[in-house]
Amino acid sequence: QVQSLRTKLAESSAAYTALEKDNMRLQAQRDAADSSCANLQKEVEKLKQQSETLQSSLVSERSRLDAELRGEKSARSSAVAEANALLEEIARLKANLEKERSQRSADGQEVNDLRKKITGLRADMEQGRAERDTAAQTQR
């Protein structure tokens, strides 16, 4: 019976040793899993911070682009208004030029008419002189 107890004790001791080994192996796996989990949690925190930073940058960039777009729209509106004012000025200047051309044409015609009158008066004056000279010579 002592021998039977020794055999059972040896078997129990071997089973206990196997269970201890399994327990140590499982503990090592658990420690590795805990370490992996902690690393993953750190990675998640890093990613959260990166996401928050990117979101903040995105909001800032969007605000900057919106402001730039408003500025470009304002500049474009100003440029369009200036272009329209220039077109109106060009139209006004064209109308004034046409008036000036018309007036010059009328002035030119008036000058031509006056030249004709002067030429006619000169001819009349020359004829009157000739007649006077002829009459003066006839009286002598």
CSV table of C-alpha atoms in Angstrom, one decimal:
chain,number,residue,atom,x,y,z
A,1,GLN,CA,0.0,0.0,0.0
A,2,VAL,CA,2.9,2.4,0.6
A,3,GLN,CA,4.2,1.6,-2.8
A,4,SER,CA,0.8,2.4,-4.3
A,5,LEU,CA,0.8,5.7,-2.4
A,6,ARG,CA,4.3,6.5,-3.7
A,7,THR,CA,3.2,5.7,-7.2
A,8,LYS,CA,0.1,8.0,-6.8
A,9,LEU,CA,2.3,10.7,-5.2
A,10,ALA,CA,4.8,10.5,-8.2
A,11,GLU,CA,1.9,10.6,-10.7
A,12,SER,CA,0.4,13.5,-8.8
A,13,SER,CA,3.7,15.2,-8.6
A,14,ALA,CA,4.3,14.7,-12.4
A,15,ALA,CA,0.7,16.0,-13.0
A,16,TYR,CA,1.3,19.0,-10.7
A,17,THR,CA,4.6,19.7,-12.5
A,18,ALA,CA,2.8,19.5,-15.9
A,19,LEU,CA,0.1,21.8,-14.6
A,20,GLU,CA,2.7,24.2,-13.3
A,21,LYS,CA,4.4,24.2,-16.7
A,22,ASP,CA,1.0,24.7,-18.4
A,23,ASN,CA,0.3,27.5,-15.9
A,24,MET,CA,3.7,29.2,-16.6
A,25,ARG,CA,3.1,28.8,-20.4
A,26,LEU,CA,-0.4,30.3,-20.1
A,27,GLN,CA,0.9,33.1,-17.8
A,28,ALA,CA,3.6,33.9,-20.4
A,29,GLN,CA,0.9,34.0,-23.1
A,30,ARG,CA,-1.3,36.1,-20.9
A,31,ASP,CA,1.6,38.5,-20.2
A,32,ALA,CA,2.3,38.7,-24.0
A,33,ALA,CA,-1.3,39.3,-24.7
A,34,ASP,CA,-1.4,42.1,-22.0
A,35,SER,CA,1.7,43.6,-23.5
A,36,SER,CA,0.2,43.5,-27.0
A,37,CYS,CA,-3.0,45.0,-25.6
A,38,ALA,CA,-1.1,47.8,-23.9
A,39,ASN,CA,0.9,48.4,-27.1
A,40,LEU,CA,-2.4,48.5,-29.1
A,41,GLN,CA,-3.9,50.9,-26.6
A,42,LYS,CA,-0.9,53.2,-27.0
A,43,GLU,CA,-1.2,52.9,-30.8
A,44,VAL,CA,-4.9,53.8,-30.5
A,45,GLU,CA,-4.1,56.8,-28.4
A,46,LYS,CA,-1.4,57.9,-30.9
A,47,LEU,CA,-3.9,57.5,-33.7
A,48,LYS,CA,-6.6,59.5,-31.8
A,49,GLN,CA,-4.1,62.3,-31.3
A,50,GLN,CA,-3.1,62.2,-34.9
A,51,SER,CA,-6.8,62.2,-35.9
A,52,GLU,CA,-7.5,65.2,-33.7
A,53,THR,CA,-4.4,67.1,-35.0
A,54,LEU,CA,-5.5,66.3,-38.6
A,55,GLN,CA,-9.0,67.4,-37.9
A,56,SER,CA,-7.7,70.7,-36.4
A,57,SER,CA,-5.4,71.2,-39.4
A,58,LEU,CA,-8.3,70.4,-41.8
A,59,VAL,CA,-10.6,73.0,-40.0
A,60,SER,CA,-7.8,75.6,-40.1
A,61,GLU,CA,-7.1,74.9,-43.8
A,62,ARG,CA,-10.8,75.0,-44.7
A,63,SER,CA,-11.1,78.4,-42.9
A,64,ARG,CA,-8.0,79.7,-44.7
A,65,LEU,CA,-9.3,78.5,-48.1
A,66,ASP,CA,-12.8,80.0,-47.4
A,67,ALA,CA,-11.2,83.3,-46.5
A,68,GLU,CA,-9.0,83.1,-49.6
A,69,LEU,CA,-12.0,82.3,-51.8
A,70,ARG,CA,-14.0,85.2,-50.3
A,71,GLY,CA,-11.0,87.5,-51.1
A,72,GLU,CA,-10.8,86.2,-54.7
A,73,LYS,CA,-14.6,86.7,-55.1
A,74,SER,CA,-14.3,90.2,-53.8
A,75,ALA,CA,-11.3,90.9,-56.0
A,76,ARG,CA,-13.2,89.5,-59.0
A,77,SER,CA,-16.2,91.6,-58.2
A,78,SER,CA,-14.0,94.7,-58.0
A,79,ALA,CA,-12.3,93.8,-61.3
A,80,VAL,CA,-15.7,93.3,-63.0
A,81,ALA,CA,-16.9,96.7,-61.6
A,82,GLU,CA,-13.7,98.4,-62.8
A,83,ALA,CA,-14.0,96.7,-66.2
A,84,ASN,CA,-17.6,97.9,-66.5
A,85,ALA,CA,-16.6,101.4,-65.5
A,86,LEU,CA,-13.8,101.3,-68.1
A,87,LEU,CA,-16.3,100.1,-70.8
A,88,GLU,CA,-18.7,102.9,-69.9
A,89,GLU,CA,-15.8,105.4,-70.1
A,90,ILE,CA,-14.8,104.0,-73.5
A,91,ALA,CA,-18.4,104.3,-74.8
A,92,ARG,CA,-18.5,107.9,-73.5
A,93,LEU,CA,-15.2,108.7,-75.2
A,94,LYS,CA,-16.3,107.1,-78.5
A,95,ALA,CA,-19.5,109.2,-78.4
A,96,ASN,CA,-17.4,112.4,-77.7
A,97,LEU,CA,-15.1,111.4,-80.6
A,98,GLU,CA,-18.0,111.0,-82.9
A,99,LYS,CA,-19.4,114.4,-81.9
A,100,GLU,CA,-15.9,115.9,-82.4
A,101,ARG,CA,-15.6,114.3,-85.9
A,102,SER,CA,-19.0,115.5,-86.8
A,103,GLN,CA,-18.2,119.0,-85.6
A,104,ARG,CA,-14.9,119.0,-87.5
A,105,SER,CA,-16.7,117.9,-90.6
A,106,ALA,CA,-19.2,120.7,-90.2
A,107,ASP,CA,-16.4,123.2,-89.5
A,108,GLY,CA,-14.5,121.9,-92.5
A,109,GLN,CA,-17.6,122.4,-94.7
A,110,GLU,CA,-18.0,125.9,-93.2
A,111,VAL,CA,-14.3,126.7,-93.9
A,112,ASN,CA,-14.8,125.5,-97.5
A,113,ASP,CA,-17.9,127.7,-97.9
A,114,LEU,CA,-16.0,130.7,-96.5
A,115,ARG,CA,-13.1,130.1,-98.8
A,116,LYS,CA,-15.5,130.0,-101.8
A,117,LYS,CA,-17.0,133.3,-100.6
A,118,ILE,CA,-13.6,134.9,-100.1
A,119,THR,CA,-12.5,133.7,-103.6
A,120,GLY,CA,-15.8,135.1,-105.0
A,121,LEU,CA,-15.3,138.4,-103.2
A,122,ARG,CA,-11.7,138.6,-104.4
A,123,ALA,CA,-12.8,138.0,-107.9
A,124,ASP,CA,-15.5,140.7,-107.5
A,125,MET,CA,-13.0,143.0,-106.0
A,126,GLU,CA,-10.5,142.4,-108.8
A,127,GLN,CA,-13.3,142.9,-111.3
A,128,GLY,CA,-14.3,146.1,-109.5
A,129,ARG,CA,-10.7,147.4,-109.6
A,130,ALA,CA,-10.4,146.5,-113.3
A,131,GLU,CA,-13.6,148.4,-114.0
A,132,ARG,CA,-12.5,151.3,-111.9
A,133,ASP,CA,-9.1,151.4,-113.6
A,134,THR,CA,-10.8,151.2,-117.0
A,135,ALA,CA,-13.2,154.0,-116.1
A,136,ALA,CA,-10.3,156.1,-114.8
A,137,GLN,CA,-8.4,155.6,-118.0
A,138,THR,CA,-11.4,156.3,-120.1
A,139,GLN,CA,-11.9,159.7,-118.2
A,140,ARG,CA,-8.4,160.7,-118.8
